[in-house]
Amino acid sequence: MAEAVRKRQRLGADERRQQLIDIGTRMFASRSYDDVWVQQVAKEAGVSRGLLYHYFPDKRDFFAAVLGQSTHQFDLRTDPGAELPLFDRLRAGLDAYIAYAADSPDRYRAIHRSVTIADPDLRAIVEHNIQRQEARLLAAMEFDPKHDAILRLAVRGWVAAVIACCLDWLDNASVSAEELRELLATALISTVQSILTR
Amino acid sequence: MAEAVRKRQRLGADERRQQLIDIGTRMFASRSYDDVWVQQVAKEAGVSRGLLYHYFPDKRDFFAAVLGQSTHQFDLRTDPGAELPLFDRLRAGLDAYIAYAADSPDRYRAIHRSVTIADPDLRAIVEHNIQRQEARLLAAMEFDPKHDAILRLAVRGWVAAVIACCLDWLDNASVSAEELRELLATALISTVQSILTR
């Protein structure tokens, strides 16, 4: 108990915030949104519930922060720069994405599996995140705007396929990371080519 | 009230079961699993909670029955028979699938959006359903077993893409049903061809 108090006093605001996010990431990874109890997060961090609410006014804010941090780390790691050709950038981005998922399977599952998808507010957070990835991909493609509607749909489907394949791959590891990357790159490239040459 | 009682007495066991499933389908379509209250289903059907539990011992049984009925209707409608070539069967199956989704958008959303994906028991029900569709597709493909692992992953990703695209299409109708079907057929065909010719 004295140890817990000393720990609490040692952490600054940024460190404390980060500690709470780390605990949240782990909890959301293995439980549904409804089964994560804010009290338990506070207890594990050795802080009062009031202090946790000081950082995150409610549970959705907390979840949004957990998701937001993962998104930020993901963006930093999966932007291989605009100097490469599109398909090379796609492969490099996928390598980074797969490594990011493999680095911390719990975090990856937390984002993509532990959300009560029917909750409109939570869905809005995840949806916003996916739309941002879609826009990034579409902007990189620079194709004729007349294909916009069908390409946007193709990218939306592809992002869902990437997530489903990565979740399956984390659980089963039935192919190598390179095979997974080639499958996902191929799926987008060959579909887009088919649309454009129709 | 007298009317409700008369209605209750008029329905046979099969009709009653069907009525409860219909109400459940509608409710799961617009709410999360946790927000569907068994009491409310019973009330809307004009029956006691006890009678509802007679048909479905708990809420998961009820959800499984709602999902199972949709799956059964779906199978009946999307099996165009083995006499057509694979790609024609795929297109015919997709036409039926898209028509099935468009016929009752609420039911489609109920299955694919309103599930607390993190709940292991519910996920097992949905997962079993998806695996059945994957197995059906893989069996129809009849390719060299050496490609099995990567094809299974490709099909898994594709099924997720189909669901994401259909959900988006139901909300936004940004392309025609034919364009959606061609996109989805092309996505699978071109990806599988790329894998097999690598």
Short mmCIF file of C-alpha atoms in Angstrom, two decimals:
data_model
loop_
_atom_site.label_atom_id
_atom_site.label_comp_id
_atom_site.label_asym_id
_atom_site.label_seq_id
_atom_site.Cartn_x
_atom_site.Cartn_y
_atom_site.Cartn_z
CA MET A 1 0.00 0.00 0.00
CA ALA A 2 2.81 2.41 0.93
CA GLU A 3 4.52 1.23 -2.26
CA ALA A 4 1.39 2.02 -4.30
CA VAL A 5 1.21 5.50 -2.81
CA ARG A 6 4.89 6.14 -3.55
CA LYS A 7 4.37 5.00 -7.16
CA ARG A 8 1.40 7.27 -7.50
CA GLN A 9 3.40 10.24 -6.33
CA ARG A 10 6.32 9.51 -8.63
CA LEU A 11 4.36 9.75 -11.91
CA GLY A 12 3.88 13.08 -13.66
CA ALA A 13 0.66 13.92 -15.50
CA ASP A 14 1.89 12.68 -18.90
CA GLU A 15 3.31 9.49 -17.46
CA ARG A 16 0.10 8.86 -15.52
CA ARG A 17 -2.03 9.42 -18.61
CA GLN A 18 0.19 7.04 -20.55
CA GLN A 19 0.03 4.43 -17.80
CA LEU A 20 -3.78 4.54 -17.81
CA ILE A 21 -3.86 4.25 -21.61
CA ASP A 22 -1.52 1.25 -21.47
CA ILE A 23 -3.75 -0.48 -18.93
CA GLY A 24 -6.82 0.36 -21.03
CA THR A 25 -5.22 -1.01 -24.18
CA ARG A 26 -4.60 -4.31 -22.45
CA MET A 27 -8.11 -4.48 -20.95
CA PHE A 28 -10.01 -3.57 -24.12
CA ALA A 29 -7.96 -6.22 -25.90
CA SER A 30 -9.35 -9.12 -23.92
CA ARG A 31 -12.84 -7.93 -22.99
CA SER A 32 -15.82 -6.27 -24.54
CA TYR A 33 -16.27 -2.54 -24.04
CA ASP A 34 -19.04 -3.17 -21.51
CA ASP A 35 -16.88 -5.53 -19.48
CA VAL A 36 -14.08 -3.03 -18.94
CA TRP A 37 -14.71 -1.38 -15.59
CA VAL A 38 -13.24 2.01 -14.96
CA GLN A 39 -12.83 1.12 -11.28
CA GLN A 40 -10.58 -1.76 -12.23
CA VAL A 41 -8.41 0.43 -14.42
CA ALA A 42 -8.01 2.89 -11.54
CA LYS A 43 -7.26 0.09 -9.11
CA GLU A 44 -4.62 -1.44 -11.35
CA ALA A 45 -2.98 1.96 -11.76
CA GLY A 46 -3.10 2.49 -8.00
CA VAL A 47 -5.09 5.72 -8.34
CA SER A 48 -8.55 6.84 -7.28
CA ARG A 49 -11.49 6.74 -9.65
CA GLY A 50 -11.66 10.51 -9.30
CA LEU A 51 -8.12 10.91 -10.62
CA LEU A 52 -8.92 8.69 -13.61
CA TYR A 53 -11.98 10.83 -14.34
CA HIS A 54 -9.73 13.87 -14.13
CA TYR A 55 -7.81 12.56 -17.14
CA PHE A 56 -10.78 11.02 -18.97
CA PRO A 57 -14.21 12.49 -18.10
CA ASP A 58 -16.02 9.31 -19.12
CA LYS A 59 -15.42 5.82 -20.42
CA ARG A 60 -15.87 6.81 -24.06
CA ASP A 61 -13.21 9.49 -23.70
CA PHE A 62 -10.96 6.85 -22.26
CA PHE A 63 -11.65 4.43 -25.11
CA ALA A 64 -11.16 7.23 -27.67
CA ALA A 65 -7.77 8.02 -26.10
CA VAL A 66 -6.72 4.35 -26.25
CA LEU A 67 -7.77 4.17 -29.88
CA GLY A 68 -6.29 7.58 -30.71
CA GLN A 69 -2.87 6.65 -29.41
CA SER A 70 -2.80 3.43 -31.41
CA THR A 71 -3.87 5.36 -34.51
CA HIS A 72 -1.12 7.92 -34.04
CA GLN A 73 1.57 5.27 -33.60
CA PHE A 74 0.18 3.48 -36.61
CA ASP A 75 0.33 6.61 -38.81
CA LEU A 76 3.93 7.29 -37.82
CA ARG A 77 4.94 3.77 -38.75
CA THR A 78 3.01 3.21 -41.95
CA ASP A 79 3.81 6.32 -43.95
CA PRO A 80 6.76 5.30 -46.12
CA GLY A 81 6.88 8.70 -47.86
CA ALA A 82 5.65 9.88 -51.23
CA GLU A 83 8.88 9.32 -53.17
CA LEU A 84 8.17 5.63 -53.88
CA PRO A 85 5.79 4.39 -56.62
CA LEU A 86 2.25 3.66 -55.38
CA PHE A 87 2.53 -0.12 -55.30
CA ASP A 88 5.88 -0.04 -53.51
CA ARG A 89 4.40 2.35 -50.99
CA LEU A 90 1.46 -0.01 -50.54
CA ARG A 91 3.80 -2.95 -49.89
CA ALA A 92 5.97 -0.91 -47.52
CA GLY A 93 2.87 0.37 -45.73
CA LEU A 94 1.51 -3.16 -45.38
CA ASP A 95 4.84 -4.43 -44.02
CA ALA A 96 4.72 -1.73 -41.37
CA TYR A 97 1.05 -2.42 -40.67
CA ILE A 98 1.59 -6.17 -40.24
CA ALA A 99 4.64 -5.56 -38.03
CA TYR A 100 2.56 -3.13 -35.98
CA ALA A 101 -0.15 -5.76 -35.52
CA ALA A 102 2.39 -8.49 -34.69
CA ASP A 103 4.25 -6.25 -32.22
CA SER A 104 1.24 -6.05 -29.96
CA PRO A 105 -1.54 -8.45 -30.91
CA ASP A 106 -3.57 -7.40 -27.86
CA ARG A 107 -3.59 -3.78 -28.96
CA TYR A 108 -4.60 -4.78 -32.47
CA ARG A 109 -7.42 -6.97 -31.22
CA ALA A 110 -8.45 -4.19 -28.83
CA ILE A 111 -9.11 -1.83 -31.69
CA HIS A 112 -10.77 -4.20 -34.07
CA ARG A 113 -12.58 -6.73 -31.98
CA SER A 114 -13.48 -5.31 -28.59
CA VAL A 115 -15.82 -2.57 -29.72
CA THR A 116 -19.54 -2.84 -29.31
CA ILE A 117 -20.06 -2.09 -32.96
CA ALA A 118 -23.73 -1.30 -32.46
CA ASP A 119 -23.03 1.56 -30.05
CA PRO A 120 -23.39 4.62 -32.29
CA ASP A 121 -20.82 6.76 -30.45
CA LEU A 122 -18.18 4.05 -30.39
CA ARG A 123 -18.88 3.15 -33.97
CA ALA A 124 -18.37 6.79 -34.89
CA ILE A 125 -14.88 6.71 -33.36
CA VAL A 126 -13.87 3.54 -35.18
CA GLU A 127 -15.62 4.65 -38.36
CA HIS A 128 -13.78 7.98 -38.35
CA ASN A 129 -10.54 6.08 -38.03
CA ILE A 130 -11.31 3.81 -40.98
CA GLN A 131 -12.44 6.75 -43.13
CA ARG A 132 -9.15 8.47 -42.46
CA GLN A 133 -7.27 5.41 -43.71
CA GLU A 134 -9.52 5.19 -46.76
CA ALA A 135 -8.99 8.86 -47.62
CA ARG A 136 -5.23 8.43 -47.27
CA LEU A 137 -5.29 5.50 -49.70
CA LEU A 138 -7.62 7.17 -52.20
CA ALA A 139 -5.53 10.36 -52.19
CA ALA A 140 -2.42 8.29 -52.89
CA MET A 141 -4.10 6.62 -55.87
CA GLU A 142 -4.82 9.84 -57.80
CA PHE A 143 -7.20 8.19 -60.28
CA ASP A 144 -9.87 9.75 -62.47
CA PRO A 145 -12.66 11.09 -60.18
CA LYS A 146 -15.26 9.31 -62.34
CA HIS A 147 -14.19 6.10 -60.60
CA ASP A 148 -14.49 7.65 -57.13
CA ALA A 149 -17.67 5.90 -55.92
CA ILE A 150 -16.60 2.40 -56.89
CA LEU A 151 -12.98 2.92 -55.78
CA ARG A 152 -14.12 4.21 -52.41
CA LEU A 153 -16.23 1.07 -52.02
CA ALA A 154 -13.33 -1.11 -53.15
CA VAL A 155 -11.03 0.52 -50.60
CA ARG A 156 -13.66 0.16 -47.87
CA GLY A 157 -13.95 -3.55 -48.61
CA TRP A 158 -10.21 -3.93 -48.80
CA VAL A 159 -9.65 -2.27 -45.40
CA ALA A 160 -12.17 -4.72 -43.90
CA ALA A 161 -10.33 -7.59 -45.60
CA VAL A 162 -6.99 -6.36 -44.21
CA ILE A 163 -8.41 -6.30 -40.69
CA ALA A 164 -10.07 -9.73 -40.99
CA CYS A 165 -6.90 -11.27 -42.44
CA CYS A 166 -4.63 -9.73 -39.79
CA LEU A 167 -6.90 -10.90 -36.95
CA ASP A 168 -6.94 -14.40 -38.42
CA TRP A 169 -3.19 -14.33 -39.01
CA LEU A 170 -2.48 -13.23 -35.41
CA ASP A 171 -4.53 -16.19 -34.16
CA ASN A 172 -3.41 -18.87 -36.62
CA ALA A 173 -0.15 -17.77 -38.28
CA SER A 174 -1.03 -20.07 -41.17
CA VAL A 175 1.22 -18.19 -43.63
CA SER A 176 4.35 -16.02 -43.32
CA ALA A 177 4.18 -12.24 -42.86
CA GLU A 178 5.48 -11.87 -46.44
CA GLU A 179 2.77 -14.11 -47.86
CA LEU A 180 0.15 -12.14 -45.94
CA ARG A 181 1.55 -8.85 -47.27
CA GLU A 182 1.58 -10.13 -50.85
CA LEU A 183 -1.98 -11.41 -50.55
CA LEU A 184 -3.23 -8.05 -49.25
CA ALA A 185 -1.25 -5.96 -51.75
CA THR A 186 -2.42 -8.22 -54.58
CA ALA A 187 -6.03 -8.02 -53.44
CA LEU A 188 -6.08 -4.22 -53.73
CA ILE A 189 -3.92 -3.90 -56.82
CA SER A 190 -5.69 -6.54 -58.88
CA THR A 191 -9.15 -5.29 -57.88
CA VAL A 192 -8.31 -1.66 -58.70
CA GLN A 193 -6.76 -2.69 -62.02
CA SER A 194 -9.89 -4.64 -62.91
CA ILE A 195 -12.08 -1.63 -62.12
CA LEU A 196 -9.95 0.78 -64.15
CA THR A 197 -9.67 -1.46 -67.21
CA ARG A 198 -13.33 -2.42 -67.31
CA MET B 1 -55.94 -6.47 -23.62
CA ALA B 2 -58.71 -8.94 -24.52
CA GLU B 3 -57.45 -8.62 -28.09
CA ALA B 4 -53.89 -9.45 -27.00
CA VAL B 5 -55.10 -12.51 -25.15
CA ARG B 6 -57.12 -13.68 -28.14
CA LYS B 7 -54.06 -13.23 -30.38
CA ARG B 8 -51.93 -15.18 -27.97
CA GLN B 9 -54.36 -18.05 -27.99
CA ARG B 10 -54.64 -18.09 -31.76
CA LEU B 11 -50.94 -18.74 -32.50
CA GLY B 12 -49.59 -22.30 -32.62
CA ALA B 13 -46.12 -23.14 -31.33
CA ASP B 14 -44.41 -22.73 -34.72
CA GLU B 15 -46.18 -19.47 -35.46
CA ARG B 16 -45.34 -18.15 -32.01
CA ARG B 17 -41.70 -19.08 -32.40
CA GLN B 18 -41.64 -17.38 -35.78
CA GLN B 19 -43.31 -14.27 -34.40
CA LEU B 20 -40.70 -14.01 -31.63
CA ILE B 21 -37.87 -14.46 -34.14
CA ASP B 22 -39.34 -11.76 -36.37
CA ILE B 23 -39.53 -9.33 -33.46
CA GLY B 24 -35.97 -10.25 -32.44
CA THR B 25 -34.68 -9.72 -35.97
CA ARG B 26 -36.10 -6.21 -35.97
CA MET B 27 -34.77 -5.40 -32.49
CA PHE B 28 -31.25 -6.74 -33.01
CA ALA B 29 -31.15 -4.71 -36.23
CA SER B 30 -31.42 -1.36 -34.53
CA ARG B 31 -29.79 -1.97 -31.14
CA SER B 32 -26.76 -3.61 -29.66
CA TYR B 33 -27.10 -7.08 -28.23
CA ASP B 34 -26.98 -5.67 -24.70
CA ASP B 35 -29.76 -3.18 -25.43
CA VAL B 36 -32.25 -5.80 -26.55
CA TRP B 37 -34.37 -6.68 -23.55
CA VAL B 38 -36.11 -10.00 -23.47
CA GLN B 39 -38.98 -8.41 -21.52
CA GLN B 40 -39.60 -6.04 -24.39
CA VAL B 41 -39.68 -8.84 -26.93
CA ALA B 42 -42.22 -10.69 -24.79
CA LYS B 43 -44.29 -7.54 -24.32
CA GLU B 44 -44.36 -6.79 -28.04
CA ALA B 45 -45.43 -10.35 -28.76
CA GLY B 46 -48.12 -10.11 -26.09
CA VAL B 47 -46.73 -13.10 -24.19
CA SER B 48 -45.22 -13.62 -20.76
CA ARG B 49 -41.49 -13.71 -20.23
CA GLY B 50 -41.93 -17.28 -19.07
CA LEU B 51 -43.41 -18.30 -22.41
CA LEU B 52 -40.53 -16.66 -24.28
CA TYR B 53 -38.06 -18.58 -22.11
CA HIS B 54 -40.00 -21.74 -22.94
CA TYR B 55 -39.04 -21.25 -26.60
CA PHE B 56 -35.55 -19.82 -25.99
CA PRO B 57 -33.95 -20.75 -22.63
CA ASP B 58 -31.72 -17.66 -22.66
CA LYS B 59 -30.94 -14.58 -24.68
CA ARG B 60 -28.08 -16.21 -26.56
CA ASP B 61 -30.36 -19.04 -27.68
CA PHE B 62 -32.73 -16.40 -28.90
CA PHE B 63 -30.00 -14.56 -30.79
CA ALA B 64 -28.71 -17.82 -32.25
CA ALA B 65 -32.23 -18.63 -33.50
CA VAL B 66 -32.57 -15.18 -35.12
CA LEU B 67 -29.19 -15.62 -36.80
CA GLY B 68 -29.87 -19.25 -37.71
CA GLN B 69 -33.09 -18.41 -39.51
CA SER B 70 -31.41 -15.69 -41.54
CA THR B 71 -28.59 -18.07 -42.41
CA HIS B 72 -31.01 -20.73 -43.56
CA GLN B 73 -32.96 -18.31 -45.78
CA PHE B 74 -29.66 -17.05 -47.11
CA ASP B 75 -28.43 -20.54 -48.02
CA LEU B 76 -31.65 -21.34 -49.85
CA ARG B 77 -31.36 -18.18 -51.91
CA THR B 78 -27.66 -18.11 -52.72
CA ASP B 79 -27.04 -21.63 -53.95
CA PRO B 80 -27.36 -21.39 -57.71
CA GLY B 81 -26.48 -25.06 -58.20
CA ALA B 82 -23.30 -26.78 -59.28
CA GLU B 83 -24.08 -26.94 -63.01
CA LEU B 84 -22.77 -23.42 -63.75
CA PRO B 85 -19.05 -22.56 -64.09
CA LEU B 86 -17.45 -21.27 -60.86
CA PHE B 87 -17.38 -17.59 -61.82
CA ASP B 88 -20.97 -17.61 -63.05
CA ARG B 89 -22.00 -19.28 -59.82
CA LEU B 90 -20.11 -16.61 -57.90
CA ARG B 91 -21.92 -13.83 -59.76
CA ALA B 92 -25.31 -15.52 -59.36
CA GLY B 93 -24.61 -16.11 -55.67
CA LEU B 94 -23.61 -12.47 -55.20
CA ASP B 95 -26.76 -11.25 -56.97
CA ALA B 96 -28.84 -13.33 -54.59
CA TYR B 97 -26.78 -12.18 -51.61
CA ILE B 98 -27.13 -8.49 -52.49
CA ALA B 99 -30.86 -8.91 -53.14
CA TYR B 100 -31.14 -10.66 -49.77
CA ALA B 101 -29.39 -7.73 -48.05
CA ALA B 102 -31.48 -5.15 -49.92
CA ASP B 103 -34.74 -7.00 -49.17
CA SER B 104 -34.36 -6.45 -45.47
CA PRO B 105 -31.55 -4.04 -44.59
CA ASP B 106 -32.46 -4.24 -40.90
CA ARG B 107 -31.98 -7.98 -40.84
CA TYR B 108 -28.66 -7.66 -42.63
CA ARG B 109 -27.44 -5.00 -40.20
CA ALA B 110 -28.74 -7.12 -37.32
CA ILE B 111 -26.42 -9.95 -38.23
CA HIS B 112 -23.35 -7.98 -39.09
CA ARG B 113 -23.40 -4.90 -36.93
CA SER B 114 -25.40 -5.49 -33.77
CA VAL B 115 -23.24 -8.16 -32.25
CA THR B 116 -20.95 -7.50 -29.35
CA ILE B 117 -18.03 -8.95 -31.25
CA ALA B 118 -15.93 -9.26 -28.10
CA ASP B 119 -18.42 -11.61 -26.42
CA PRO B 120 -16.81 -15.03 -26.99
CA ASP B 121 -20.10 -16.96 -27.19
CA LEU B 122 -21.70 -14.57 -29.64
CA ARG B 123 -18.55 -14.35 -31.67
CA ALA B 124 -18.54 -18.15 -31.88
CA ILE B 125 -22.04 -18.08 -33.41
CA VAL B 126 -21.13 -15.46 -36.02
CA GLU B 127 -17.72 -17.05 -36.59
CA HIS B 128 -19.27 -20.46 -37.21
CA ASN B 129 -21.55 -18.85 -39.77
CA ILE B 130 -18.69 -17.18 -41.61
CA GLN B 131 -16.61 -20.37 -41.58
CA ARG B 132 -19.49 -22.22 -43.17
CA GLN B 133 -19.59 -19.68 -45.99
CA GLU B 134 -15.82 -19.90 -46.40
CA ALA B 135 -15.89 -23.68 -46.57
CA ARG B 136 -18.66 -23.54 -49.15
CA LEU B 137 -16.61 -21.19 -51.31
CA LEU B 138 -13.36 -23.13 -50.93
CA ALA B 139 -15.08 -26.41 -51.76
CA ALA B 140 -16.51 -24.84 -54.93
CA MET B 141 -13.03 -23.68 -55.98
CA GLU B 142 -11.44 -27.13 -56.07
CA PHE B 143 -7.87 -25.84 -56.33
CA ASP B 144 -4.60 -27.57 -55.51
CA PRO B 145 -4.47 -28.13 -51.72
CA LYS B 146 -0.97 -26.60 -51.62
CA HIS B 147 -2.69 -23.20 -51.91
CA ASP B 148 -5.14 -23.98 -49.11
CA ALA B 149 -3.69 -21.75 -46.36
CA ILE B 150 -3.41 -18.62 -48.50
CA LEU B 151 -6.73 -19.23 -50.28
CA ARG B 152 -8.50 -19.68 -46.97
CA LEU B 153 -7.08 -16.36 -45.82
CA ALA B 154 -8.04 -14.73 -49.14
CA VAL B 155 -11.61 -15.99 -48.79
CA ARG B 156 -11.75 -14.84 -45.16
CA GLY B 157 -10.68 -11.34 -46.20
CA TRP B 158 -13.08 -11.36 -49.11
CA VAL B 159 -16.06 -12.33 -46.95
CA ALA B 160 -15.21 -9.41 -44.64
CA ALA B 161 -14.98 -7.13 -47.69
CA VAL B 162 -18.37 -8.33 -48.94
CA ILE B 163 -19.97 -7.54 -45.58
CA ALA B 164 -18.30 -4.10 -45.29
CA CYS B 165 -19.27 -3.19 -48.85
CA CYS B 166 -22.88 -4.35 -48.44
CA LEU B 167 -23.29 -2.43 -45.17
CA ASP B 168 -21.88 0.70 -46.83
CA TRP B 169 -24.01 0.16 -49.92
CA LEU B 170 -27.20 -0.22 -47.85
CA ASP B 171 -26.46 3.10 -46.15
CA ASN B 172 -25.18 5.09 -49.13
CA ALA B 173 -26.32 3.39 -52.35
CA SER B 174 -23.40 5.10 -54.10
CA VAL B 175 -23.33 2.55 -56.95
CA SER B 176 -25.89 0.22 -58.56
CA ALA B 177 -26.44 -3.35 -57.36
CA GLU B 178 -24.77 -4.57 -60.58
CA GLU B 179 -21.68 -2.43 -60.01
CA LEU B 180 -21.47 -3.71 -56.44
CA ARG B 181 -21.77 -7.32 -57.64
CA GLU B 182 -19.07 -6.83 -60.29
CA LEU B 183 -16.75 -5.19 -57.76
CA LEU B 184 -17.14 -8.09 -55.32
CA ALA B 185 -16.87 -10.81 -57.96
CA THR B 186 -13.81 -9.10 -59.45
CA ALA B 187 -12.18 -8.72 -56.04
CA LEU B 188 -12.28 -12.48 -55.41
CA ILE B 189 -11.56 -13.63 -58.93
CA SER B 190 -8.61 -11.33 -59.56
CA THR B 191 -7.08 -12.02 -56.14
CA VAL B 192 -7.38 -15.80 -56.53
CA GLN B 193 -5.95 -15.63 -60.06
CA SER B 194 -2.97 -13.63 -58.78
CA ILE B 195 -2.33 -16.20 -56.06
CA LEU B 196 -2.53 -19.16 -58.42
CA THR B 197 -0.29 -17.63 -61.09
CA ARG B 198 2.38 -16.39 -58.71
#
